[in-house]
Tab-separated table of C-alpha atoms and ligand atoms in Angstrom:
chain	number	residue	atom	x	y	z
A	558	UNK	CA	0.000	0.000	0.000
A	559	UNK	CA	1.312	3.379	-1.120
A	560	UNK	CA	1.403	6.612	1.454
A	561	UNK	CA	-0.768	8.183	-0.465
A	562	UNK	CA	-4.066	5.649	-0.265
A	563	UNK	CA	-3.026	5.308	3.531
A	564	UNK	CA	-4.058	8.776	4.175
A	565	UNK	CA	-7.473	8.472	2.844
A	566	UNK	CA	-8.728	5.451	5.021
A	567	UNK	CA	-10.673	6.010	7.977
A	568	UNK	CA	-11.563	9.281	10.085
A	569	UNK	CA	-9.974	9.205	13.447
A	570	UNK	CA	-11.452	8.208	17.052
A	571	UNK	CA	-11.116	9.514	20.479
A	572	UNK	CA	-9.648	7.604	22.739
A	573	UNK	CA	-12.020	6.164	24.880
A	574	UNK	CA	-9.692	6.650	27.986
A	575	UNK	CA	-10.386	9.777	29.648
A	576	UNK	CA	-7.069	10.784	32.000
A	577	UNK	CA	-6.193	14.752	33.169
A	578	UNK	CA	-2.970	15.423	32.915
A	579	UNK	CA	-2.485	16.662	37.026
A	580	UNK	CA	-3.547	13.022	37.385
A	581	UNK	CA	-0.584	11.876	35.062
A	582	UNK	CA	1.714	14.241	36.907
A	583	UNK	CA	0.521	12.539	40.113
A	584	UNK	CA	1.294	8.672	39.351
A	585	UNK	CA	3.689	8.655	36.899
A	586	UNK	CA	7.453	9.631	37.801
A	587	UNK	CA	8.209	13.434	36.564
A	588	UNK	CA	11.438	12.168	34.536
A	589	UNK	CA	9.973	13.774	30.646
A	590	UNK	CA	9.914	17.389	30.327
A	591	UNK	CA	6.576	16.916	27.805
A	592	UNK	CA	5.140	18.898	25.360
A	593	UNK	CA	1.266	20.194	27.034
A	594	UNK	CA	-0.351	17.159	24.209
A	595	UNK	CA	-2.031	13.987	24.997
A	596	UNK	CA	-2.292	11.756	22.229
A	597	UNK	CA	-5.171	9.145	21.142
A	598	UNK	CA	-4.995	7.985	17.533
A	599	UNK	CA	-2.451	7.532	14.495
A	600	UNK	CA	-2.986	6.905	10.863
A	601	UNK	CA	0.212	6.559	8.078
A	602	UNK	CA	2.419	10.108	9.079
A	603	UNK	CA	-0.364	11.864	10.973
A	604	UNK	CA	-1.695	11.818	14.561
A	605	UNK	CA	-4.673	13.257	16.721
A	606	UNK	CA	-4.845	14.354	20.237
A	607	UNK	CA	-7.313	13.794	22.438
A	608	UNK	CA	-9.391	16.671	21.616
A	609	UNK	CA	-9.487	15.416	17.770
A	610	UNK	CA	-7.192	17.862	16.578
A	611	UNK	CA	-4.981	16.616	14.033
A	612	UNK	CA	-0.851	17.290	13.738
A	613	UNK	CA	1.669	15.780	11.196
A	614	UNK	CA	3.938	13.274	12.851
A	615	UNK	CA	8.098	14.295	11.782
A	616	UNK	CA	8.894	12.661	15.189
A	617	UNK	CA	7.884	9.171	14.460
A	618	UNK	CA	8.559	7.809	18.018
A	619	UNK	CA	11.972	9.705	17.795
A	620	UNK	CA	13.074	7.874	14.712
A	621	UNK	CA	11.321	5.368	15.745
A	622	UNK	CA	7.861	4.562	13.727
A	623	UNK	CA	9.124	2.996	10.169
A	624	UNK	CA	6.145	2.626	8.913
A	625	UNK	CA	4.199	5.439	10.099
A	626	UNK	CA	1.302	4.399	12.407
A	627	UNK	CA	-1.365	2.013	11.822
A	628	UNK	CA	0.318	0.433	8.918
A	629	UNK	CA	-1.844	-2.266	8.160
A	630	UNK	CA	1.292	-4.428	7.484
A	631	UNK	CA	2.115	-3.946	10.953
A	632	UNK	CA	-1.513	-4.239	12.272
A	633	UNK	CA	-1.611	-7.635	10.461
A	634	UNK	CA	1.740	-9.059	11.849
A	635	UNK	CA	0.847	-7.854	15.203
A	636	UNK	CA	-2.422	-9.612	14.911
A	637	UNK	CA	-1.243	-12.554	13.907
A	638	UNK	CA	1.071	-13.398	16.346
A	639	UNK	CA	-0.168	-12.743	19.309
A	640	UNK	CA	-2.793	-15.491	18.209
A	641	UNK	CA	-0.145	-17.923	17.130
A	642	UNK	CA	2.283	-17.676	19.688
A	643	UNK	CA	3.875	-14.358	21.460
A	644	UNK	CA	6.331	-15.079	24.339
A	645	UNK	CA	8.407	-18.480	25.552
A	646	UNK	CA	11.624	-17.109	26.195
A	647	UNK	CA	14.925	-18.117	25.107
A	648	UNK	CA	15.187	-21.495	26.155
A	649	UNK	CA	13.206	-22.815	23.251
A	650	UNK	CA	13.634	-22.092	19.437
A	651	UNK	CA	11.600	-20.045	17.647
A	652	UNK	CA	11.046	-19.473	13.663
A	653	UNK	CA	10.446	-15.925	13.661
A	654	UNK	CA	13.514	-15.311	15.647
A	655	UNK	CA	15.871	-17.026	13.229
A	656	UNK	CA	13.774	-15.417	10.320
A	657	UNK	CA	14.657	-12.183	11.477
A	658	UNK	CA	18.159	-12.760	12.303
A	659	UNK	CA	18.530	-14.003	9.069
A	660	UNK	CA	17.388	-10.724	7.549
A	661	UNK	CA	19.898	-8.527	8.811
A	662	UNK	CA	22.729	-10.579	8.253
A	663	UNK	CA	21.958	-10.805	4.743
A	664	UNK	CA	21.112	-7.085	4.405
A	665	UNK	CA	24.295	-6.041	6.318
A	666	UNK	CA	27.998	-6.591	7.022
A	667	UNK	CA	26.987	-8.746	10.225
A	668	UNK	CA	27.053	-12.808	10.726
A	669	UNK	CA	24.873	-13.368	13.489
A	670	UNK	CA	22.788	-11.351	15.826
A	671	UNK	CA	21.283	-11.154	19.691
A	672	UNK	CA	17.619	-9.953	20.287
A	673	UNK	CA	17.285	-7.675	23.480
A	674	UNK	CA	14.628	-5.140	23.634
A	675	UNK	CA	16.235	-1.412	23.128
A	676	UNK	CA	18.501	0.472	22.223
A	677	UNK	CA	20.574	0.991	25.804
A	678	UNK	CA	20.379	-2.786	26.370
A	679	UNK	CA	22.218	-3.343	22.226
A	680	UNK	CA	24.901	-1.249	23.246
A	681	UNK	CA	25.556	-2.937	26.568
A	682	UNK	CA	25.974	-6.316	24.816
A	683	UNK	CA	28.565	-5.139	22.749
A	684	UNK	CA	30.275	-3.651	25.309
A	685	UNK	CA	30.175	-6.517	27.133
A	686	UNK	CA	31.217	-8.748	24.089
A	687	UNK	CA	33.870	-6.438	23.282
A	688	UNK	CA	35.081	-6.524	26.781
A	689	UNK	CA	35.046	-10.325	26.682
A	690	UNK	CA	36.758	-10.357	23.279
A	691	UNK	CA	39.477	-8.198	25.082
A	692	UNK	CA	39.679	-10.504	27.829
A	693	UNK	CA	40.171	-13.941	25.830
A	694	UNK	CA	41.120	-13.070	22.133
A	695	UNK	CA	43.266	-10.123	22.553
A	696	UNK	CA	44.858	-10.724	26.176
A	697	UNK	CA	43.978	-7.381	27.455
A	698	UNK	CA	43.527	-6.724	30.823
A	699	UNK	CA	41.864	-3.559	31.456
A	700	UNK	CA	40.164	-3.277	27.938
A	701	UNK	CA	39.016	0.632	27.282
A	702	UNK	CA	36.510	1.352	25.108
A	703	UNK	CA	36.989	5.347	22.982
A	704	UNK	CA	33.684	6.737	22.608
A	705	UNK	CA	33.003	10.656	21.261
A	706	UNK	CA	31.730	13.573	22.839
A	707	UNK	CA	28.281	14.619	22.264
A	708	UNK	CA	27.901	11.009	21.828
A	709	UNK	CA	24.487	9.196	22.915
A	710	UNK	CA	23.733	5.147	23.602
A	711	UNK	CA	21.463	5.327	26.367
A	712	UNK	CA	20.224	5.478	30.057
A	713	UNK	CA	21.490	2.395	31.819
A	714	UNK	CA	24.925	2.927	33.894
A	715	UNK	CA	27.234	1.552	31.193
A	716	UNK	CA	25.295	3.542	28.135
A	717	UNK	CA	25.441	6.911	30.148
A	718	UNK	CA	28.876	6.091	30.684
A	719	UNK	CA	29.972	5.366	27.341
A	720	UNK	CA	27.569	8.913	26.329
A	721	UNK	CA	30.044	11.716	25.967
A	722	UNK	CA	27.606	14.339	27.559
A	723	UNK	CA	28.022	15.219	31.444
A	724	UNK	CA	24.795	15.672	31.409
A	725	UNK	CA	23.288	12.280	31.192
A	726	UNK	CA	26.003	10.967	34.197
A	727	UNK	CA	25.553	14.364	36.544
A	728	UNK	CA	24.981	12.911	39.790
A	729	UNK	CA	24.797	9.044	38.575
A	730	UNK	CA	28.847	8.294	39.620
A	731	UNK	CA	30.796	6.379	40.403
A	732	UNK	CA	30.148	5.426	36.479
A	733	UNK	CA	31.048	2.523	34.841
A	734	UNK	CA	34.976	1.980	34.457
A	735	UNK	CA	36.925	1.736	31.254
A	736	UNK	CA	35.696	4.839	28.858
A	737	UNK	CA	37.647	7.307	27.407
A	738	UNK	CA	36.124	10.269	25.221
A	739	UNK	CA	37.436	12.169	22.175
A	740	UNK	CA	35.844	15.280	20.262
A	741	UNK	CA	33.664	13.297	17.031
A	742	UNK	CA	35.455	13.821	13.417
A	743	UNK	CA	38.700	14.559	14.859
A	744	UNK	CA	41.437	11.806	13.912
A	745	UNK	CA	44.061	13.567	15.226
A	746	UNK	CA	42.570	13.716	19.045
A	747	UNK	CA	41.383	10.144	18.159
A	748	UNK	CA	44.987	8.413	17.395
A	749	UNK	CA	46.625	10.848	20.579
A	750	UNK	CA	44.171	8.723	22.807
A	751	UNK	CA	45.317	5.457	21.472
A	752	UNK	CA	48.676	6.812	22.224
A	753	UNK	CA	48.085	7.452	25.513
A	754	UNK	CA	45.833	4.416	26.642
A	755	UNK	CA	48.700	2.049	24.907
A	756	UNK	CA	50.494	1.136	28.128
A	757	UNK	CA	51.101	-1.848	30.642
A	758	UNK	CA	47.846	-1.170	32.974
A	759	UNK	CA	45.425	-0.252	29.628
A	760	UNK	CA	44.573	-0.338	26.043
A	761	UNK	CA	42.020	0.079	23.780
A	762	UNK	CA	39.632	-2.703	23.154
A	763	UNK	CA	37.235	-0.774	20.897
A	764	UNK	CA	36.086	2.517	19.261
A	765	UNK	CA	32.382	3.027	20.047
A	766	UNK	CA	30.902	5.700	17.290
A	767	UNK	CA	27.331	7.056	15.565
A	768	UNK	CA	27.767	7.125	11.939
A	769	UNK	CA	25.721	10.129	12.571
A	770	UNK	CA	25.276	11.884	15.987
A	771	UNK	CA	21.109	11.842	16.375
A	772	UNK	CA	20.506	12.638	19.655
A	773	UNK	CA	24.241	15.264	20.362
A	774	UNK	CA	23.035	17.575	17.476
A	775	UNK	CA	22.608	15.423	13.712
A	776	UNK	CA	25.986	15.574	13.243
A	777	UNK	CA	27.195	13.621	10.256
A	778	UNK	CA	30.242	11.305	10.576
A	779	UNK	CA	32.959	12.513	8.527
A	780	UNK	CA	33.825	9.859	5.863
A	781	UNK	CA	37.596	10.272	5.380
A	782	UNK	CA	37.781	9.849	9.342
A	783	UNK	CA	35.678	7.127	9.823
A	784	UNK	CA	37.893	5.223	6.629
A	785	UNK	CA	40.859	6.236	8.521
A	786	UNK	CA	39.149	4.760	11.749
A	787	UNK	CA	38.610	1.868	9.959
A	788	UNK	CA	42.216	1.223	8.697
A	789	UNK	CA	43.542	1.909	12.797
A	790	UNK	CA	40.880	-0.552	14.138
A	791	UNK	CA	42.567	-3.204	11.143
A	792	UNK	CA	46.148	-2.651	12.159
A	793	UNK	CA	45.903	-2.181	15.542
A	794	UNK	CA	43.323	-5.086	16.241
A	795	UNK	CA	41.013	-2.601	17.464
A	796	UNK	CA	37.160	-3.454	17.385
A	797	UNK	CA	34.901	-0.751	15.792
A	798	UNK	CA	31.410	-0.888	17.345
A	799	UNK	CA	28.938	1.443	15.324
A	800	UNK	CA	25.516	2.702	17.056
A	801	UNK	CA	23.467	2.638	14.571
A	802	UNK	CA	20.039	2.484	16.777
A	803	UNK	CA	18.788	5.771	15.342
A	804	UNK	CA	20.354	5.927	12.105
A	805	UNK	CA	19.823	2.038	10.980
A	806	UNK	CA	16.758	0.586	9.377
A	807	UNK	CA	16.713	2.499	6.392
A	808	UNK	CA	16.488	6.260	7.823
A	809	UNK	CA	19.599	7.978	6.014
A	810	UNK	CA	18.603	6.187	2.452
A	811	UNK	CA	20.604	3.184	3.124
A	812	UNK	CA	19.787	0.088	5.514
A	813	UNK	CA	22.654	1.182	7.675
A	814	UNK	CA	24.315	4.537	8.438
A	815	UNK	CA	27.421	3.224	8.446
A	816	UNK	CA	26.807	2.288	4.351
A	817	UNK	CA	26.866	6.406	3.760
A	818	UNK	CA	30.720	5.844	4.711
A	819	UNK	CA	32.035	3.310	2.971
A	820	UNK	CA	32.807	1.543	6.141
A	821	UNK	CA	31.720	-1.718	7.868
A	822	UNK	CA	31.793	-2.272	11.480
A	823	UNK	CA	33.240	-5.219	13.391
A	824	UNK	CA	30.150	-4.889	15.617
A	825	UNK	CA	27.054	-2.812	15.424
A	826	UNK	CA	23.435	-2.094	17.407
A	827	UNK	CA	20.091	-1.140	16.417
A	828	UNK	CA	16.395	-0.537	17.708
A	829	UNK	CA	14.349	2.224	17.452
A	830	UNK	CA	13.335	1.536	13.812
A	831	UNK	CA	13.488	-2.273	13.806
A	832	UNK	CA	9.965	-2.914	15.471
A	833	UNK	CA	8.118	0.108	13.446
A	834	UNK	CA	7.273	0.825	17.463
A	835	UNK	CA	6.902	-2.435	19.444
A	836	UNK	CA	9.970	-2.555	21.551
A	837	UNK	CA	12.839	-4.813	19.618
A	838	UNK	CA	16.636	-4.190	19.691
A	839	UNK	CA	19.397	-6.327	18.089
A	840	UNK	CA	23.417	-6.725	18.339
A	841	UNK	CA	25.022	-7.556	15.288
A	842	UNK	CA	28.494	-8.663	14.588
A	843	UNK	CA	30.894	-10.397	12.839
A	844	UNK	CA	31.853	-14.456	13.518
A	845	UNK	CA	34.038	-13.835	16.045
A	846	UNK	CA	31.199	-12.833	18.554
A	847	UNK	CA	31.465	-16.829	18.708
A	848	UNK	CA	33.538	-15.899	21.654
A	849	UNK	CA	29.754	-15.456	23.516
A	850	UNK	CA	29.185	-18.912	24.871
A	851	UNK	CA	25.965	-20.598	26.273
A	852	UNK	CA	25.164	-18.327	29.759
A	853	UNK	CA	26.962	-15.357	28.717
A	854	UNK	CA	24.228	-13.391	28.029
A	855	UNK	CA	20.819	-13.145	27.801
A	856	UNK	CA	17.174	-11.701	27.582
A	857	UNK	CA	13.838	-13.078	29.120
A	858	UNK	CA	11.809	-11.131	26.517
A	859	UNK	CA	14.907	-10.498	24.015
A	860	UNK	CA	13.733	-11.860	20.665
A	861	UNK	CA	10.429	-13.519	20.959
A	862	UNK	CA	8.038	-14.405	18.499
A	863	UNK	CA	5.931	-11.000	18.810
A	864	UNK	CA	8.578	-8.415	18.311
A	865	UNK	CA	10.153	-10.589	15.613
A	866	UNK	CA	7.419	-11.294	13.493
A	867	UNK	CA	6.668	-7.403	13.741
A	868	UNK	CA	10.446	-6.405	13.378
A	869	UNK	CA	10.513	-8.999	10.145
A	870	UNK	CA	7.440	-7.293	8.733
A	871	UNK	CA	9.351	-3.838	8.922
A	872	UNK	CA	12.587	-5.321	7.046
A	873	UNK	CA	10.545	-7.157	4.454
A	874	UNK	CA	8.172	-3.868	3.811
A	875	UNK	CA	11.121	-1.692	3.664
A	876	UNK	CA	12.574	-4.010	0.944
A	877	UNK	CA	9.406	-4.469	-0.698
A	878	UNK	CA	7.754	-1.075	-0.912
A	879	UNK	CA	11.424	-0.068	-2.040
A	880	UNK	CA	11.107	2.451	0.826
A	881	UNK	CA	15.235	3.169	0.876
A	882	UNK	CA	14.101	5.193	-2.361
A	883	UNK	CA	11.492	7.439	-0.869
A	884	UNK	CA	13.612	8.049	2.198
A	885	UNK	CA	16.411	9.484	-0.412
A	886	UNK	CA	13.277	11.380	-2.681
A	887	UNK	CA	11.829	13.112	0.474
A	888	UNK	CA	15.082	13.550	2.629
A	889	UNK	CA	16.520	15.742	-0.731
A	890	UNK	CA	13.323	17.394	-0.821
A	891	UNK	CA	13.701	18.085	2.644
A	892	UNK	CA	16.779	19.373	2.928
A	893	UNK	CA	16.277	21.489	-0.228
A	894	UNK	CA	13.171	22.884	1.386
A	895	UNK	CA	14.920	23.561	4.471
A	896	UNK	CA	18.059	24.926	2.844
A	897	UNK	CA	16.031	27.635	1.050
A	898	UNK	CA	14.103	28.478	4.778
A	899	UNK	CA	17.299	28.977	6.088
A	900	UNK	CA	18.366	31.205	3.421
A	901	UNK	CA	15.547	33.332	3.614
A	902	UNK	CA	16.249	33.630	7.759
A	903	UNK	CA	19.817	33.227	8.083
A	904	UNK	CA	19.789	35.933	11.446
A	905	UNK	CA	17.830	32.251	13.019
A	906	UNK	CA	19.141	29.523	11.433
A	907	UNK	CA	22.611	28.893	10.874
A	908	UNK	CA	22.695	25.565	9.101
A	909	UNK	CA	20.460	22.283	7.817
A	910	UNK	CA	22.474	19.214	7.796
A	911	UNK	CA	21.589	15.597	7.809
A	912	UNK	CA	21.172	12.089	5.691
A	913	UNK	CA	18.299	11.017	4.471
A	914	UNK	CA	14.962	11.730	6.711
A	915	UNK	CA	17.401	12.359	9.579
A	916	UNK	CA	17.731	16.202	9.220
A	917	UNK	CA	18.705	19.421	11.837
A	918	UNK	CA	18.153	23.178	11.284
A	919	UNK	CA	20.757	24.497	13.480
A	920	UNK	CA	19.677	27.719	15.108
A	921	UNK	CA	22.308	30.552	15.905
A	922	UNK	CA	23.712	30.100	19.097
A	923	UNK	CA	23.348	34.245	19.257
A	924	UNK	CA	19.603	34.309	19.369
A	925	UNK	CA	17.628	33.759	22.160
A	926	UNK	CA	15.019	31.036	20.114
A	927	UNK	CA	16.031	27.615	21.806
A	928	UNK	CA	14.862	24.434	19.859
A	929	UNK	CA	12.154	23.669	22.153
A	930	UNK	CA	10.669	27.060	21.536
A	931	UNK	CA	10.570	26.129	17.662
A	932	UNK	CA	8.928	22.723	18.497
A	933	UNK	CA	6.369	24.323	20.629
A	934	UNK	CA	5.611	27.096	17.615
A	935	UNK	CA	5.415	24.193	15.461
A	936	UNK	CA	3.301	22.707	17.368
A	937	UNK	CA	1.312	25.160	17.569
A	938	UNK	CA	0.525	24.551	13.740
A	939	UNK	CA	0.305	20.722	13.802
A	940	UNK	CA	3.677	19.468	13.373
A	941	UNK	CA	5.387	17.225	15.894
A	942	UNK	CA	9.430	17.742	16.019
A	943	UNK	CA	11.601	17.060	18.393
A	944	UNK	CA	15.038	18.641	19.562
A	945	UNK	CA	18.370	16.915	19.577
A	946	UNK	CA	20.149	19.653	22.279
A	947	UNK	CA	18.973	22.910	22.461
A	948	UNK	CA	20.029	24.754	19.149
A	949	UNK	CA	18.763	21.786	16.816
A	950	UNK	CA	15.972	20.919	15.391
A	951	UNK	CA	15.499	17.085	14.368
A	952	UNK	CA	13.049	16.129	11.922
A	953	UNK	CA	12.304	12.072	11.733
A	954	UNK	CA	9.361	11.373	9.978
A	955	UNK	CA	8.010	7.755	9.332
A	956	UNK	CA	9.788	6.209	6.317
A	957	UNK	CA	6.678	6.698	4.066
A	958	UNK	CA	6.242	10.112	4.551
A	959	UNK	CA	4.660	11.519	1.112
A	960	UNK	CA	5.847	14.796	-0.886
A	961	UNK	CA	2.896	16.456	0.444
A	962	UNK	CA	3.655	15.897	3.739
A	963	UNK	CA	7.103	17.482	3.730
A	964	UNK	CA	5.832	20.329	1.878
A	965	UNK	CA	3.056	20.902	4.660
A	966	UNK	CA	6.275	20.984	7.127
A	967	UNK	CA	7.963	23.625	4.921
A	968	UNK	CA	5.059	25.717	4.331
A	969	UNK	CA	4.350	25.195	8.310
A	970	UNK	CA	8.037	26.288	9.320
A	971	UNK	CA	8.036	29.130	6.935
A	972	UNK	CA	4.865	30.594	8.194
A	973	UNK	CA	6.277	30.034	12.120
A	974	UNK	CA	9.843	31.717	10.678
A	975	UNK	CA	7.669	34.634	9.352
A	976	UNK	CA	5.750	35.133	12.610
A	977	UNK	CA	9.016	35.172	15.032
B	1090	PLP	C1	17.829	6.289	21.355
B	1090	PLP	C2	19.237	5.865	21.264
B	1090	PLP	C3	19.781	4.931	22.166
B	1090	PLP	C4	18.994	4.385	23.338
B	1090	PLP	O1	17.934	3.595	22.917
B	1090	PLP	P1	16.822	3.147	23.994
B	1090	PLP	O2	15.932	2.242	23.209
B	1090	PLP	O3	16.152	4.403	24.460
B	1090	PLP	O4	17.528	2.470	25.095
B	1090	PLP	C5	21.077	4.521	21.981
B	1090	PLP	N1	21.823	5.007	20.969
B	1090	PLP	C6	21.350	5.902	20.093
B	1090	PLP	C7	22.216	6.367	18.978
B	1090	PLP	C8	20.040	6.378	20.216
B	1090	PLP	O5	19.582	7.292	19.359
């Protein structure tokens, strides 16, 4: 089904569940900053709040909704697994699994993969298998792992850790052991580090990178660094483990971020898109990850039937709705869009970079207009965005987002530029 017919189907509902938000405030923990919205109903790139009213969706989870919402794809594989079989845990086989595992190794550079069920939890098994391949392959005692400032891989104590932002770990110490941070797209500052952690008590196990900073700012990797990174990790017997849980799954044109630099990882994570939504994350690597044995890790939910069967639908609709070619059609028109905005206010905006439909408008750090400011404008005319720090703006729409829809973004942006 095309993006266009989706839009037509049916009118949306209320939700039938009725909940003030001082009664949210009251139960659930206050650990979101959220936007003053309450939402009820989604239908391809669009979704309505409780009081009907209808807003654009160039959030999509936070990269997150492939598909869009409602996808009847995803409302069928949902369907029919939880009436087949949803949850055993890992002590069984299951078909679905191996389906989907099979999937990404032959659409990537990987050989096998591990199910968990996010993004934080990917990155801590490759730490942790990078750690043990330390340990037992390379003979390494205290095995440090380089990771980048401005850097993001999640909330548990080893991914704020390994996330290059004070920020995240303010208050959280004594952090994880065994990280060491460089500025991102700086070779020079990366092989000094190497330098320095070369020595009796330490040295480095692995380089932990995004292909493209989501979260720190949508920075894009630099592809002569990362190629250089590439030929240090092969001399040096360094592991490079790529983070690819925002940028993977088809958002930046190509399956994987990591394909936009003509680089391939020894090890790399993803989640957000894989499961269109449900919760899904997976740990891809290379043979050697052989050094994982029976009891070395492990997930009670990682990888059941349901989020498989669901994450297999996304792969299989990506492939077959050729939706790597839309992402590149409406990420150009996009940017171009966006480009031309920024042109027309350059004393706001000082830049619009990005891959695909993962895109920033960097505002001038010398104006007062923070990026949550913009959002709120925006949303204020029915567009859902979502910062990535407080000078960019992130746009992440579902993967079938029409041409329409990006040009009722740009028209809506314009008109918010124009009233500021
Ligand atoms: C969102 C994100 C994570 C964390 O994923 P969770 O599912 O929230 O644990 C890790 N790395 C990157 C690059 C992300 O964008």
């Amino acid at each position: 089904m095309s993006p266009e017919t989706l839009l037509q189907t049916s009118p949306p509902v209320a939700s039938p569940l009725q909940f003030a938000s001082e009664d949210f405030d009251r139960y659930v923990m206050s650990t979101y900053a959220r936007f003053p919205l309450a939402l009820a109903k989604g239908e391809g790139c669009r979704v309505w709040d409780t009081e009907g009213r209808e807003y654009l969706d160039f959030v999509a989870g936070i990269a997150t909704c492939t598909l869009g919402h409602a996808h009847p794809v995803l409302v069928e594989a949902v369907t029919q697994q939880i009436q087949a079989l949803h949850h055993v845990s890992n002590l069984y086989y299951t078909p679905q699994q191996g389906a989907l595992a099979q999937w990404l190794v032959e659409h990537s550079c990987a050989d096998r993969a591990f199910f968990c069920n996010s993004g934080a939890e990917a990155n801590e098994g490759a730490i942790k298998l990078a750690r043990k391949y330390a340990h037992t392959v390379l003979g390494i005692r205290a095995p440090m792992i380089i990771t980048a400032h401005a850097s993001f891989h999640g909330r548990t104590l080893a991914t704020i850790t390994a996330t290059g932002q004070p920020k995240y770990q303010k208050n959280f110490d004594p952090l994880m052991p065994g990280f060491y941070y460089v500025p991102y797209n700086d070779i020079t500052a990366l092989e000094e580090a190497i330098a320095l952690l070369d020595n009796d008590e330490r040295q480095v196990a692995a380089i932990m990178l995004e292909a493209l900073q989501g979260e720190g700012g949508v920075r894009p990797g630099d592809r002569a660094y990362f190629q250089r990174i590439r030929e240090i990790c092969n001399e040096k017997g360094i592991l490079l483990i790529l983070d690819e849980v925002q940028v993977g799954m088809g958002r930046t044109g190509h399956y994987w971020g990591y394909e936009n630099l003509g680089i391939e990882p020894d090890i790399f994570t993803s989640a957000k898109g894989l499961g269109g939504g449900i919760p899904i994350g997976a740990m891809l690597c290379k043979s050697f990850c052989d050094v994982f044995q029976p009891g070395d890790h492990a997930s009670t939910f990682g990888g059941n039937p349901f989020a498989c069967a669901v994450g297999l639908a996304v792969c299989q609709t990506l492939e077959q709705e050729n939706l790597l070619a839309n992402v590149q059609a409406r990420g150009e028109q996009l940017r171009t869009g966006l480009q031309a905005i920024a042109d027309r206010y350059p004393s706001f905006i000082a830049e619009v970079r990005g891959w695909g439909l993962i895109n920033g408008l960097v505002l001038n750090s010398d104006v007062e207009l923070t990026s949550s400011n913009l959002v709120q404008a925006m949303i204020d005319r029915g567009v859902l965005l979502v910062p990535a720090g407080p000078k960019v703006v992130r746009f992440v729409p579902p993967l079938i987002v029409s041409a329409e829809e990006v040009d009722q973004v740009l028209q809506a942006l314009e008109q918010t530029m124009a009233a500021l």
